[in-house]
């Protein structure tokens, strides 16, 4: 159940990434390694932002989403859905970084390191289960595993195998982190506040969901994008509006 909802949310960001990947590979193949790296980092950042815009409202209204869909919420499904979405948000960076390694054809080290880290989770899960922890434990361990792969292993391999600069990767990761932090306070506050009021659950979730989308979009606009990118987006938007009006 959690995977189906997560898959639907993922498609939005995946479509953007799939459209960008050929340009990354084409730039590297033509010898423009700098452009290939810029496209990789921009794709990673925008994929993260697109996924975040969907993730924040669903995270806060996961119980209502499952209730409306299923009529009855299966045990642990809310926690699994929330953790699956958080994991996909992290993986949006991982998947974008992977394209850069595909472009240069240097996948050996990435495959070895990621496999080792993933295999290590098996005995860790077993130990936690033996200690009496519940099934949600595995989702948390997978989340931590993917975080380490996306923000430690992948950057290390990109620097070593694809000649990326550490400072460029850090800037992208820091931007994503700051946007995430700034996106959450307002919808979280409304979520807690509305729970204490006599408001219809559907209406309250709609309010929280819309607030989550707007809060994330504003954080992306003012913190996630630089002034040059904002100018480009505004120019493109005006151009599309002008074309629509003329029609």
CSV table of C-alpha atoms in Angstrom, one decimal:
chain,number,residue,atom,x,y,z
A,1,UNK,CA,0.0,0.0,0.0
A,2,UNK,CA,2.8,2.4,1.0
A,3,UNK,CA,4.7,1.5,-2.2
A,4,UNK,CA,1.8,2.3,-4.5
A,5,UNK,CA,1.2,5.8,-3.1
A,6,UNK,CA,5.0,6.4,-3.0
A,7,UNK,CA,5.3,5.2,-6.7
A,8,UNK,CA,2.6,7.7,-7.8
A,9,UNK,CA,4.4,10.6,-6.0
A,10,UNK,CA,7.7,9.5,-7.5
A,11,UNK,CA,6.5,9.7,-11.1
A,12,UNK,CA,6.3,13.5,-10.9
A,13,UNK,CA,10.0,13.9,-10.2
A,14,UNK,CA,11.0,10.9,-12.3
A,15,UNK,CA,9.6,12.5,-15.5
A,16,UNK,CA,11.7,15.6,-15.0
A,17,UNK,CA,14.8,13.5,-14.4
A,18,UNK,CA,14.3,11.2,-17.3
A,19,UNK,CA,14.0,14.3,-19.6
A,20,UNK,CA,17.2,15.7,-18.3
A,21,UNK,CA,19.4,12.6,-18.4
A,22,UNK,CA,20.0,12.5,-22.2
A,23,UNK,CA,21.3,16.1,-22.1
A,24,UNK,CA,23.8,15.2,-19.3
A,25,UNK,CA,25.2,12.3,-21.3
A,26,UNK,CA,25.2,14.3,-24.5
A,27,UNK,CA,27.1,17.1,-23.0
A,28,UNK,CA,29.8,14.8,-21.6
A,29,UNK,CA,30.0,12.8,-24.9
A,30,UNK,CA,30.6,16.1,-26.8
A,31,UNK,CA,33.5,17.0,-24.5
A,32,UNK,CA,31.7,19.6,-22.4
A,33,UNK,CA,32.3,18.1,-19.0
A,34,UNK,CA,31.6,21.4,-17.2
A,35,UNK,CA,28.1,21.6,-18.7
A,36,UNK,CA,27.5,17.9,-18.0
A,37,UNK,CA,28.3,18.5,-14.3
A,38,UNK,CA,26.2,21.6,-14.1
A,39,UNK,CA,23.2,19.8,-15.5
A,40,UNK,CA,23.7,16.9,-13.1
A,41,UNK,CA,23.7,19.1,-10.1
A,42,UNK,CA,20.8,21.2,-11.3
A,43,UNK,CA,18.8,18.0,-12.1
A,44,UNK,CA,19.6,16.6,-8.6
A,45,UNK,CA,18.4,19.8,-7.0
A,46,UNK,CA,15.2,20.3,-9.0
A,47,UNK,CA,14.3,16.6,-8.7
A,48,UNK,CA,14.6,16.9,-4.9
A,49,UNK,CA,12.5,20.1,-4.9
A,50,UNK,CA,9.7,18.6,-7.1
A,51,UNK,CA,9.6,15.5,-4.9
A,52,UNK,CA,9.6,17.7,-1.7
A,53,UNK,CA,6.6,19.7,-2.9
A,54,UNK,CA,4.6,16.4,-3.1
A,55,UNK,CA,6.2,14.8,0.0
A,56,UNK,CA,5.5,17.5,2.6
A,57,UNK,CA,1.7,17.5,2.3
A,58,UNK,CA,1.4,13.7,2.0
A,59,UNK,CA,3.6,13.2,5.0
A,60,UNK,CA,1.3,15.4,7.1
A,61,UNK,CA,-1.9,13.9,5.8
A,62,UNK,CA,-0.8,10.3,5.3
A,63,UNK,CA,-3.4,8.8,7.6
A,64,UNK,CA,-6.3,10.6,5.8
A,65,UNK,CA,-4.9,9.6,2.4
A,66,UNK,CA,-4.9,6.0,3.4
A,67,UNK,CA,-8.3,6.2,5.1
A,68,UNK,CA,-10.0,7.8,2.0
A,69,UNK,CA,-8.4,5.2,-0.3
A,70,UNK,CA,-8.8,2.0,1.8
A,71,UNK,CA,-11.6,2.9,4.2
A,72,UNK,CA,-9.5,1.2,7.0
A,73,UNK,CA,-5.9,1.9,7.7
A,74,UNK,CA,-3.7,-1.3,7.9
A,75,UNK,CA,-1.4,-1.6,10.9
A,76,UNK,CA,1.9,0.3,10.4
A,77,UNK,CA,0.9,1.5,6.9
A,78,UNK,CA,1.0,5.2,7.9
A,79,UNK,CA,4.6,4.9,9.2
A,80,UNK,CA,5.6,2.8,6.2
A,81,UNK,CA,4.2,5.4,3.8
A,82,UNK,CA,5.9,8.3,5.6
A,83,UNK,CA,9.3,6.5,5.7
A,84,UNK,CA,8.9,5.4,2.1
A,85,UNK,CA,8.3,9.0,0.9
A,86,UNK,CA,11.3,10.2,3.0
A,87,UNK,CA,13.4,7.5,1.4
A,88,UNK,CA,12.3,8.4,-2.1
A,89,UNK,CA,13.1,12.1,-1.4
A,90,UNK,CA,16.6,11.1,-0.5
A,91,UNK,CA,16.9,8.7,-3.5
A,92,UNK,CA,16.0,11.6,-5.8
A,93,UNK,CA,19.5,12.9,-5.2
A,94,UNK,CA,21.0,9.4,-5.6
A,95,UNK,CA,19.3,8.7,-8.9
A,96,UNK,CA,20.4,12.1,-10.4
A,97,UNK,CA,24.0,11.6,-9.3
A,98,UNK,CA,24.0,8.1,-10.8
A,99,UNK,CA,23.5,9.6,-14.3
A,100,UNK,CA,26.8,11.4,-14.1
A,101,UNK,CA,28.6,8.2,-13.4
A,102,UNK,CA,26.8,6.5,-16.3
A,103,UNK,CA,27.9,9.4,-18.6
A,104,UNK,CA,31.6,8.8,-17.7
A,105,UNK,CA,31.2,5.0,-17.7
A,106,UNK,CA,32.8,4.6,-14.2
A,107,UNK,CA,30.3,2.5,-12.3
A,108,UNK,CA,32.6,-0.2,-10.7
A,109,UNK,CA,33.4,1.7,-7.4
A,110,UNK,CA,29.9,2.9,-7.0
A,111,UNK,CA,28.5,-0.6,-7.4
A,112,UNK,CA,31.0,-2.1,-4.9
A,113,UNK,CA,30.5,0.5,-2.2
A,114,UNK,CA,26.7,0.7,-2.5
A,115,UNK,CA,26.5,-3.1,-2.4
A,116,UNK,CA,28.7,-3.4,0.7
A,117,UNK,CA,26.6,-0.7,2.6
A,118,UNK,CA,23.3,-2.4,1.6
A,119,UNK,CA,24.5,-5.9,2.7
A,120,UNK,CA,25.6,-4.5,6.1
A,121,UNK,CA,21.9,-3.6,6.7
A,122,UNK,CA,20.9,-7.3,6.8
A,123,UNK,CA,22.7,-8.2,10.1
A,124,UNK,CA,21.7,-4.8,11.5
A,125,UNK,CA,18.0,-5.5,10.8
A,126,UNK,CA,18.4,-9.0,12.3
A,127,UNK,CA,19.9,-7.6,15.5
A,128,UNK,CA,17.1,-5.1,16.0
A,129,UNK,CA,14.5,-7.7,15.4
A,130,UNK,CA,16.1,-10.0,18.0
A,131,UNK,CA,16.1,-7.1,20.4
A,132,UNK,CA,12.3,-6.9,20.0
A,133,UNK,CA,11.9,-3.9,17.7
A,134,UNK,CA,8.8,-3.9,15.3
A,135,UNK,CA,8.5,-4.1,11.5
A,136,UNK,CA,8.8,-0.4,11.0
A,137,UNK,CA,12.5,-0.8,12.1
A,138,UNK,CA,13.5,-2.1,8.7
A,139,UNK,CA,12.0,1.0,7.0
A,140,UNK,CA,14.1,3.3,9.3
A,141,UNK,CA,17.3,1.3,8.6
A,142,UNK,CA,16.6,1.5,4.8
A,143,UNK,CA,16.1,5.2,5.2
A,144,UNK,CA,19.5,5.6,7.0
A,145,UNK,CA,21.2,3.3,4.5
A,146,UNK,CA,19.9,5.3,1.5
A,147,UNK,CA,20.8,8.6,3.2
A,148,UNK,CA,24.4,7.4,3.6
A,149,UNK,CA,24.6,6.2,0.0
A,150,UNK,CA,23.1,9.4,-1.4
A,151,UNK,CA,25.0,11.9,0.6
A,152,UNK,CA,28.3,10.2,1.4
A,153,UNK,CA,29.0,7.3,-1.0
A,154,UNK,CA,27.7,9.0,-4.2
A,155,UNK,CA,29.5,12.4,-3.7
A,156,UNK,CA,32.7,10.5,-2.9
A,157,UNK,CA,32.5,8.5,-6.1
A,158,UNK,CA,31.5,11.5,-8.2
A,159,UNK,CA,34.5,13.4,-6.9
A,160,UNK,CA,36.9,10.5,-7.5
A,161,UNK,CA,35.5,9.1,-10.7
A,162,UNK,CA,33.8,12.0,-12.5
A,163,UNK,CA,36.0,15.0,-11.3
A,164,UNK,CA,33.2,16.8,-9.5
A,165,UNK,CA,34.2,19.5,-7.0
A,166,UNK,CA,33.3,18.9,-3.4
A,167,UNK,CA,32.2,22.5,-2.9
A,168,UNK,CA,29.6,22.2,-5.8
A,169,UNK,CA,28.1,19.1,-4.3
A,170,UNK,CA,28.0,20.6,-0.8
A,171,UNK,CA,26.2,23.7,-2.1
A,172,UNK,CA,23.5,21.6,-3.7
A,173,UNK,CA,23.0,19.4,-0.6
A,174,UNK,CA,23.0,22.4,1.7
A,175,UNK,CA,20.4,24.1,-0.5
A,176,UNK,CA,18.1,21.1,-0.4
A,177,UNK,CA,18.6,20.8,3.4
A,178,UNK,CA,17.7,24.4,4.0
A,179,UNK,CA,14.6,24.3,1.8
A,180,UNK,CA,13.4,21.2,3.6
A,181,UNK,CA,13.9,22.8,7.0
A,182,UNK,CA,12.1,26.0,6.0
A,183,UNK,CA,9.2,24.1,4.4
A,184,UNK,CA,8.1,22.3,7.5
A,185,UNK,CA,7.4,24.7,10.4
A,186,UNK,CA,4.2,26.4,9.0
A,187,UNK,CA,2.3,23.2,7.8
A,188,UNK,CA,3.4,21.4,11.0
A,189,UNK,CA,2.2,24.2,13.2
A,190,UNK,CA,-1.2,24.3,11.3
A,191,UNK,CA,-1.4,20.5,11.6
A,192,UNK,CA,-1.0,20.6,15.4
A,193,UNK,CA,-3.3,23.6,15.7
A,194,UNK,CA,-6.1,22.2,13.6
A,195,UNK,CA,-6.1,18.9,15.5
A,196,UNK,CA,-7.2,20.8,18.6
A,197,UNK,CA,-10.1,22.5,16.8
A,198,UNK,CA,-13.5,21.1,15.9
A,199,UNK,CA,-12.9,21.1,12.1
A,200,UNK,CA,-13.9,18.5,9.6
A,201,UNK,CA,-10.8,16.2,9.1
A,202,UNK,CA,-11.1,16.4,5.3
A,203,UNK,CA,-11.2,20.3,5.4
A,204,UNK,CA,-8.3,20.4,7.9
A,205,UNK,CA,-6.2,18.1,5.7
A,206,UNK,CA,-6.9,20.1,2.6
A,207,UNK,CA,-5.7,23.3,4.5
A,208,UNK,CA,-2.6,21.5,5.7
A,209,UNK,CA,-1.9,20.0,2.3
A,210,UNK,CA,-2.2,23.4,0.4
A,211,UNK,CA,-0.2,25.1,3.1
A,212,UNK,CA,2.5,22.4,2.7
A,213,UNK,CA,2.7,22.9,-1.1
A,214,UNK,CA,2.8,26.7,-0.8
A,215,UNK,CA,5.3,26.7,2.0
A,216,UNK,CA,7.6,24.4,0.1
A,217,UNK,CA,7.2,26.4,-3.1
A,218,UNK,CA,8.1,29.6,-1.4
A,219,UNK,CA,11.2,28.1,0.3
A,220,UNK,CA,12.3,26.7,-3.1
A,221,UNK,CA,11.8,30.1,-4.8
A,222,UNK,CA,13.5,32.3,-2.2
A,223,UNK,CA,16.2,29.9,-0.9
A,224,UNK,CA,16.6,27.0,-3.4
A,225,UNK,CA,17.0,29.1,-6.5
A,226,UNK,CA,19.6,31.7,-7.2
A,227,UNK,CA,18.6,35.1,-8.8
A,228,UNK,CA,19.7,34.0,-12.3
A,229,UNK,CA,17.4,31.0,-12.2
A,230,UNK,CA,14.5,33.0,-10.9
A,231,UNK,CA,14.9,35.5,-13.7
A,232,UNK,CA,15.0,32.6,-16.3
A,233,UNK,CA,11.8,31.1,-14.8
A,234,UNK,CA,10.0,34.4,-14.8
A,235,UNK,CA,11.1,35.1,-18.4
A,236,UNK,CA,9.9,31.7,-19.5
A,237,UNK,CA,6.6,32.0,-17.7
A,238,UNK,CA,5.9,35.4,-19.3
A,239,UNK,CA,6.8,34.0,-22.7
A,240,UNK,CA,4.4,31.1,-22.2
A,241,UNK,CA,1.6,33.4,-21.0
A,242,UNK,CA,2.1,35.7,-24.0
A,243,UNK,CA,1.9,32.8,-26.4
A,244,UNK,CA,-1.3,31.5,-24.7
A,245,UNK,CA,-2.9,35.0,-24.9
A,246,UNK,CA,-2.1,35.4,-28.6
A,247,UNK,CA,-3.8,32.1,-29.3
